[in-house]
Amino acid sequence: MKNPKIGLGSVQWGLKYGISNNSGQTPDIEIASILNRAREHGVRIIDTACLYGDAENRLGQHSLDAFQMITKRLIFRQLVIQRMLTAFCTVQFVNLCRNFKYPSFMDIWCIMRTIF
């Protein structure tokens, strides 16, 4: 397969996106039509991401055998989860230390060991 010169973006399928977008998300019937037309004209790449609202779910309702998907999903989700977990644990740790009247080194060590 040679490198495609054009791909299809899916952000408007999951979000009301775009400066000139006055109609909101693309309707399901229109997505099917766009995918069929893209397939007929040799488009083989679809760009999607978890940041594109429910675009991935809506894409999953269609036959995508003719396409290669480009997504940022795994790396993004792992990074977000890691950052959220770190932030949550930091807040919990600070709150726990505030709530201990006299936190000992051992108490703090046990908390740190548990959350990290």
Tab-separated table of N, CA and C in Angstrom:
chain	number	residue	atom	x	y	z
A	1	MET	N	0.849	-1.183	0.000
A	1	MET	CA	0.000	0.000	0.000
A	1	MET	C	0.890	1.241	0.000
A	2	LYS	N	0.672	2.111	-0.948
A	2	LYS	CA	1.449	3.355	-0.979
A	2	LYS	C	0.907	4.325	0.071
A	3	ASN	N	1.741	5.286	0.418
A	3	ASN	CA	1.336	6.265	1.423
A	3	ASN	C	0.187	7.117	0.904
A	4	PRO	N	-0.910	7.172	1.663
A	4	PRO	CA	-2.040	7.991	1.227
A	4	PRO	C	-1.711	9.473	1.340
A	5	LYS	N	-2.301	10.249	0.456
A	5	LYS	CA	-2.067	11.693	0.458
A	5	LYS	C	-3.111	12.437	1.271
A	6	ILE	N	-4.198	11.758	1.603
A	6	ILE	CA	-5.271	12.432	2.343
A	6	ILE	C	-5.903	11.442	3.318
A	7	GLY	N	-6.324	11.979	4.436
A	7	GLY	CA	-7.028	11.182	5.433
A	7	GLY	C	-8.313	11.894	5.819
A	8	LEU	N	-9.113	11.222	6.595
A	8	LEU	CA	-10.415	11.745	6.988
A	8	LEU	C	-10.417	11.992	8.491
A	9	GLY	N	-10.725	13.210	8.901
A	9	GLY	CA	-10.819	13.539	10.325
A	9	GLY	C	-12.215	13.243	10.848
A	10	SER	N	-12.306	12.875	12.119
A	10	SER	CA	-13.611	12.491	12.669
A	10	SER	C	-14.054	13.335	13.862
A	11	VAL	N	-13.379	14.431	14.129
A	11	VAL	CA	-13.715	15.215	15.321
A	11	VAL	C	-15.160	15.717	15.300
A	12	GLN	N	-15.677	16.112	14.142
A	12	GLN	CA	-17.052	16.622	14.077
A	12	GLN	C	-18.086	15.516	14.227
A	13	TRP	N	-17.642	14.274	14.212
A	13	TRP	CA	-18.574	13.167	14.413
A	13	TRP	C	-18.829	12.937	15.896
A	14	GLY	N	-17.950	13.501	16.732
A	14	GLY	CA	-18.101	13.301	18.165
A	14	GLY	C	-18.321	14.570	18.958
A	15	LEU	N	-18.084	15.709	18.339
A	15	LEU	CA	-18.225	16.996	19.027
A	15	LEU	C	-18.818	18.038	18.089
A	16	LYS	N	-19.379	19.072	18.671
A	16	LYS	CA	-19.745	20.239	17.861
A	16	LYS	C	-18.452	21.032	17.746
A	17	TYR	N	-17.763	20.873	16.645
A	17	TYR	CA	-16.407	21.382	16.495
A	17	TYR	C	-16.284	22.173	15.208
A	18	GLY	N	-15.509	23.207	15.242
A	18	GLY	CA	-15.206	23.969	14.038
A	18	GLY	C	-15.803	25.358	14.081
A	19	ILE	N	-15.058	26.297	13.584
A	19	ILE	CA	-15.468	27.698	13.632
A	19	ILE	C	-16.734	27.958	12.811
A	20	SER	N	-16.920	27.197	11.748
A	20	SER	CA	-18.103	27.415	10.905
A	20	SER	C	-19.179	26.354	11.133
A	21	ASN	N	-19.032	25.552	12.180
A	21	ASN	CA	-19.997	24.492	12.456
A	21	ASN	C	-21.234	25.082	13.127
A	22	ASN	N	-22.317	25.141	12.386
A	22	ASN	CA	-23.576	25.653	12.926
A	22	ASN	C	-24.589	24.553	13.192
A	23	SER	N	-24.261	23.321	12.791
A	23	SER	CA	-25.251	22.248	12.878
A	23	SER	C	-24.929	21.184	13.921
A	24	GLY	N	-23.811	21.307	14.642
A	24	GLY	CA	-23.484	20.322	15.676
A	24	GLY	C	-22.802	19.093	15.106
A	25	GLN	N	-22.976	17.977	15.809
A	25	GLN	CA	-22.351	16.724	15.378
A	25	GLN	C	-22.957	16.233	14.067
A	26	THR	N	-22.123	15.561	13.319
A	26	THR	CA	-22.572	14.976	12.056
A	26	THR	C	-23.574	13.856	12.339
A	27	PRO	N	-24.728	13.844	11.675
A	27	PRO	CA	-25.713	12.771	11.875
A	27	PRO	C	-25.166	11.412	11.419
A	28	ASP	N	-25.660	10.331	12.041
A	28	ASP	CA	-25.189	8.974	11.733
A	28	ASP	C	-25.314	8.624	10.257
A	29	ILE	N	-26.427	8.977	9.650
A	29	ILE	CA	-26.631	8.647	8.235
A	29	ILE	C	-25.604	9.354	7.353
A	30	GLU	N	-25.227	10.559	7.757
A	30	GLU	CA	-24.228	11.307	6.999
A	30	GLU	C	-22.829	10.705	7.184
A	31	ILE	N	-22.551	10.197	8.385
A	31	ILE	CA	-21.262	9.527	8.624
A	31	ILE	C	-21.137	8.323	7.699
A	32	ALA	N	-22.200	7.535	7.604
A	32	ALA	CA	-22.185	6.366	6.715
A	32	ALA	C	-21.925	6.792	5.276
A	33	SER	N	-22.570	7.849	4.848
A	33	SER	CA	-22.388	8.354	3.487
A	33	SER	C	-20.955	8.839	3.262
A	34	ILE	N	-20.408	9.556	4.246
A	34	ILE	CA	-19.030	10.061	4.135
A	34	ILE	C	-18.049	8.896	4.048
A	35	LEU	N	-18.238	7.886	4.895
A	35	LEU	CA	-17.338	6.723	4.874
A	35	LEU	C	-17.416	5.983	3.538
A	36	ASN	N	-18.626	5.808	3.018
A	36	ASN	CA	-18.781	5.141	1.717
A	36	ASN	C	-18.102	5.932	0.608
A	37	ARG	N	-18.320	7.212	0.613
A	37	ARG	CA	-17.715	8.074	-0.419
A	37	ARG	C	-16.191	8.073	-0.309
A	38	ALA	N	-15.691	8.154	0.920
A	38	ALA	CA	-14.239	8.124	1.137
A	38	ALA	C	-13.655	6.807	0.629
A	39	ARG	N	-14.324	5.707	0.944
A	39	ARG	CA	-13.882	4.378	0.496
A	39	ARG	C	-13.849	4.313	-1.031
A	40	GLU	N	-14.888	4.816	-1.677
A	40	GLU	CA	-14.970	4.814	-3.146
A	40	GLU	C	-13.844	5.616	-3.789
A	41	HIS	N	-13.397	6.659	-3.106
A	41	HIS	CA	-12.375	7.545	-3.671
A	41	HIS	C	-10.967	7.255	-3.159
A	42	GLY	N	-10.812	6.115	-2.504
A	42	GLY	CA	-9.471	5.680	-2.122
A	42	GLY	C	-8.916	6.236	-0.827
A	43	VAL	N	-9.730	6.928	-0.052
A	43	VAL	CA	-9.264	7.388	1.263
A	43	VAL	C	-9.152	6.159	2.159
A	44	ARG	N	-8.003	6.011	2.822
A	44	ARG	CA	-7.774	4.818	3.634
A	44	ARG	C	-7.420	5.123	5.086
A	45	ILE	N	-7.282	6.394	5.424
A	45	ILE	CA	-6.876	6.790	6.773
A	45	ILE	C	-8.007	7.569	7.440
A	46	ILE	N	-8.325	7.197	8.681
A	46	ILE	CA	-9.264	7.973	9.493
A	46	ILE	C	-8.543	8.360	10.775
A	47	ASP	N	-8.570	9.646	11.072
A	47	ASP	CA	-7.978	10.167	12.299
A	47	ASP	C	-9.064	10.292	13.357
A	48	THR	N	-8.795	9.745	14.533
A	48	THR	CA	-9.737	9.854	15.639
A	48	THR	C	-8.961	9.930	16.944
A	49	ALA	N	-9.653	10.192	18.030
A	49	ALA	CA	-9.015	10.249	19.352
A	49	ALA	C	-10.094	10.262	20.419
A	50	CYS	N	-9.709	9.885	21.623
A	50	CYS	CA	-10.681	9.922	22.720
A	50	CYS	C	-11.094	11.354	23.039
A	51	LEU	N	-10.288	12.319	22.637
A	51	LEU	CA	-10.649	13.728	22.838
A	51	LEU	C	-11.746	14.187	21.890
A	52	TYR	N	-12.083	13.378	20.911
A	52	TYR	CA	-13.084	13.757	19.915
A	52	TYR	C	-14.494	13.358	20.362
A	53	GLY	N	-14.778	13.448	21.644
A	53	GLY	CA	-16.106	13.116	22.149
A	53	GLY	C	-16.437	11.660	21.903
A	54	ASP	N	-17.590	11.386	21.314
A	54	ASP	CA	-17.973	9.994	21.061
A	54	ASP	C	-17.717	9.566	19.614
A	55	ALA	N	-16.756	10.218	18.958
A	55	ALA	CA	-16.424	9.869	17.567
A	55	ALA	C	-15.987	8.414	17.442
A	56	GLU	N	-15.181	7.925	18.388
A	56	GLU	CA	-14.719	6.535	18.306
A	56	GLU	C	-15.887	5.566	18.389
A	57	ASN	N	-16.830	5.829	19.300
A	57	ASN	CA	-18.007	4.965	19.420
A	57	ASN	C	-18.850	5.004	18.152
A	58	ARG	N	-19.006	6.179	17.597
A	58	ARG	CA	-19.819	6.310	16.389
A	58	ARG	C	-19.131	5.642	15.202
A	59	LEU	N	-17.808	5.749	15.131
A	59	LEU	CA	-17.070	5.060	14.071
A	59	LEU	C	-17.237	3.549	14.189
A	60	GLY	N	-17.236	3.058	15.427
A	60	GLY	CA	-17.350	1.622	15.671
A	60	GLY	C	-18.658	1.019	15.202
A	61	GLN	N	-19.634	1.833	14.861
A	61	GLN	CA	-20.925	1.342	14.375
A	61	GLN	C	-20.918	1.093	12.865
A	62	HIS	N	-19.773	1.336	12.236
A	62	HIS	CA	-19.677	1.211	10.779
A	62	HIS	C	-18.599	0.203	10.402
A	63	SER	N	-18.670	-0.285	9.189
A	63	SER	CA	-17.646	-1.184	8.659
A	63	SER	C	-16.398	-0.365	8.333
A	64	LEU	N	-15.304	-0.712	8.985
A	64	LEU	CA	-14.070	0.059	8.822
A	64	LEU	C	-12.938	-0.777	8.240
A	65	ASP	N	-13.273	-1.920	7.655
A	65	ASP	CA	-12.245	-2.828	7.130
A	65	ASP	C	-11.336	-2.175	6.100
A	66	ALA	N	-11.845	-1.237	5.348
A	66	ALA	CA	-11.059	-0.607	4.282
A	66	ALA	C	-10.139	0.492	4.802
A	67	PHE	N	-10.251	0.811	6.097
A	67	PHE	CA	-9.527	1.961	6.635
A	67	PHE	C	-8.470	1.563	7.659
A	68	GLN	N	-7.466	2.425	7.758
A	68	GLN	CA	-6.510	2.360	8.859
A	68	GLN	C	-6.875	3.493	9.802
A	69	MET	N	-6.852	3.199	11.097
A	69	MET	CA	-7.218	4.211	12.080
A	69	MET	C	-5.959	4.812	12.690
A	70	ILE	N	-5.965	6.121	12.831
A	70	ILE	CA	-4.905	6.821	13.548
A	70	ILE	C	-5.565	7.395	14.791
A	71	THR	N	-5.015	7.063	15.951
A	71	THR	CA	-5.596	7.548	17.195
A	71	THR	C	-4.512	7.876	18.202
A	72	LYS	N	-4.860	8.678	19.174
A	72	LYS	CA	-3.937	9.056	20.239
A	72	LYS	C	-4.387	8.427	21.546
A	73	ARG	N	-5.261	7.500	21.473
A	73	ARG	CA	-5.976	6.969	22.616
A	73	ARG	C	-5.104	6.417	23.741
A	74	LEU	N	-4.313	5.410	23.499
A	74	LEU	CA	-3.608	4.726	24.574
A	74	LEU	C	-2.633	5.631	25.300
A	75	ILE	N	-1.807	6.319	24.547
A	75	ILE	CA	-0.818	7.179	25.179
A	75	ILE	C	-1.516	8.276	25.962
A	76	PHE	N	-2.503	8.894	25.371
A	76	PHE	CA	-3.206	9.985	26.040
A	76	PHE	C	-3.883	9.495	27.311
A	77	ARG	N	-4.612	8.402	27.204
A	77	ARG	CA	-5.342	7.903	28.371
A	77	ARG	C	-4.392	7.507	29.487
A	78	GLN	N	-3.288	6.849	29.153
A	78	GLN	CA	-2.329	6.461	30.186
A	78	GLN	C	-1.766	7.694	30.868
A	79	LEU	N	-1.428	8.701	30.086
A	79	LEU	CA	-0.864	9.930	30.634
A	79	LEU	C	-1.884	10.648	31.516
A	80	VAL	N	-3.114	10.750	31.054
A	80	VAL	CA	-4.155	11.416	31.837
A	80	VAL	C	-4.416	10.661	33.133
A	81	ILE	N	-4.539	9.347	33.039
A	81	ILE	CA	-4.790	8.541	34.238
A	81	ILE	C	-3.648	8.707	35.227
A	82	GLN	N	-2.422	8.664	34.726
A	82	GLN	CA	-1.262	8.818	35.598
A	82	GLN	C	-1.281	10.190	36.283
A	83	ARG	N	-1.549	11.238	35.524
A	83	ARG	CA	-1.580	12.587	36.113
A	83	ARG	C	-2.736	12.749	37.094
A	84	MET	N	-3.897	12.208	36.742
A	84	MET	CA	-5.043	12.304	37.644
A	84	MET	C	-4.781	11.544	38.937
A	85	LEU	N	-4.206	10.352	38.811
A	85	LEU	CA	-3.908	9.548	39.988
A	85	LEU	C	-2.889	10.243	40.878
A	86	THR	N	-1.856	10.812	40.272
A	86	THR	CA	-0.847	11.535	41.046
A	86	THR	C	-1.471	12.728	41.760
A	87	ALA	N	-2.301	13.494	41.049
A	87	ALA	CA	-2.957	14.655	41.661
A	87	ALA	C	-3.891	14.220	42.788
A	88	PHE	N	-4.669	13.178	42.533
A	88	PHE	CA	-5.597	12.674	43.550
A	88	PHE	C	-4.837	12.217	44.791
A	89	CYS	N	-3.767	11.455	44.582
A	89	CYS	CA	-2.987	10.944	45.709
A	89	CYS	C	-2.324	12.075	46.481
A	90	THR	N	-1.854	13.077	45.774
A	90	THR	CA	-1.228	14.222	46.444
A	90	THR	C	-2.247	14.947	47.317
A	91	VAL	N	-3.442	15.185	46.779
A	91	VAL	CA	-4.499	15.842	47.555
A	91	VAL	C	-4.878	14.986	48.754
A	92	GLN	N	-5.046	13.686	48.531
A	92	GLN	CA	-5.386	12.789	49.632
A	92	GLN	C	-4.313	12.814	50.710
A	93	PHE	N	-3.063	12.792	50.286
A	93	PHE	CA	-1.951	12.809	51.240
A	93	PHE	C	-1.969	14.092	52.066
A	94	VAL	N	-2.132	15.222	51.400
A	94	VAL	CA	-2.180	16.506	52.111
A	94	VAL	C	-3.358	16.522	53.079
A	95	ASN	N	-4.521	16.069	52.617
A	95	ASN	CA	-5.699	16.039	53.483
A	95	ASN	C	-5.503	15.106	54.670
A	96	LEU	N	-4.921	13.947	54.416
A	96	LEU	CA	-4.687	13.004	55.505
A	96	LEU	C	-3.728	13.584	56.536
A	97	CYS	N	-2.695	14.246	56.079
A	97	CYS	CA	-1.736	14.841	57.013
A	97	CYS	C	-2.379	15.960	57.823
A	98	ARG	N	-3.295	16.685	57.206
A	98	ARG	CA	-4.015	17.742	57.929
A	98	ARG	C	-4.901	17.153	59.016
A	99	ASN	N	-5.501	16.020	58.692
A	99	ASN	CA	-6.448	15.415	59.620
A	99	ASN	C	-5.777	14.672	60.768
A	100	PHE	N	-4.524	14.306	60.610
A	100	PHE	CA	-3.799	13.700	61.725
A	100	PHE	C	-3.407	14.806	62.682
A	101	LYS	N	-3.742	14.610	63.931
A	101	LYS	CA	-3.360	15.630	64.907
A	101	LYS	C	-1.846	15.712	65.030
A	102	TYR	N	-1.230	14.577	65.179
A	102	TYR	CA	0.225	14.529	65.329
A	102	TYR	C	0.766	13.437	64.410
A	103	PRO	N	0.885	13.717	63.113
A	103	PRO	CA	1.370	12.657	62.215
A	103	PRO	C	2.811	12.285	62.536
A	104	SER	N	3.030	11.015	62.663
A	104	SER	CA	4.387	10.538	62.919
A	104	SER	C	5.042	10.190	61.591
A	105	PHE	N	6.326	10.016	61.635
A	105	PHE	CA	7.049	9.596	60.436
A	105	PHE	C	6.475	8.286	59.922
A	106	MET	N	6.155	7.358	60.834
A	106	MET	CA	5.625	6.053	60.449
A	106	MET	C	4.258	6.192	59.774
A	107	ASP	N	3.406	7.076	60.289
A	107	ASP	CA	2.098	7.310	59.663
A	107	ASP	C	2.265	7.819	58.235
A	108	ILE	N	3.127	8.798	58.073
A	108	ILE	CA	3.366	9.375	56.745
A	108	ILE	C	3.954	8.327	55.810
A	109	TRP	N	4.887	7.529	56.291
A	109	TRP	CA	5.502	6.488	55.467
A	109	TRP	C	4.445	5.477	55.015
A	110	CYS	N	3.561	5.069	55.929
A	110	CYS	CA	2.507	4.099	55.583
A	110	CYS	C	1.555	4.669	54.529
A	111	ILE	N	1.210	5.939	54.675
A	111	ILE	CA	0.332	6.579	53.689
A	111	ILE	C	1.020	6.627	52.330
A	112	MET	N	2.253	7.080	52.308
A	112	MET	CA	2.996	7.181	51.043
A	112	MET	C	3.137	5.812	50.387
A	113	ARG	N	3.420	4.795	51.176
A	113	ARG	CA	3.585	3.437	50.641
A	113	ARG	C	2.273	2.936	50.032
A	114	THR	N	1.164	3.273	50.672
A	114	THR	CA	-0.141	2.818	50.201
A	114	THR	C	-0.559	3.506	48.905
A	115	ILE	N	-0.389	4.822	48.833
A	115	ILE	CA	-0.898	5.536	47.658
A	115	ILE	C	0.089	5.601	46.511
A	116	PHE	N	1.349	5.394	46.754
A	116	PHE	CA	2.321	5.407	45.662
A	116	PHE	C	2.879	4.038	45.512
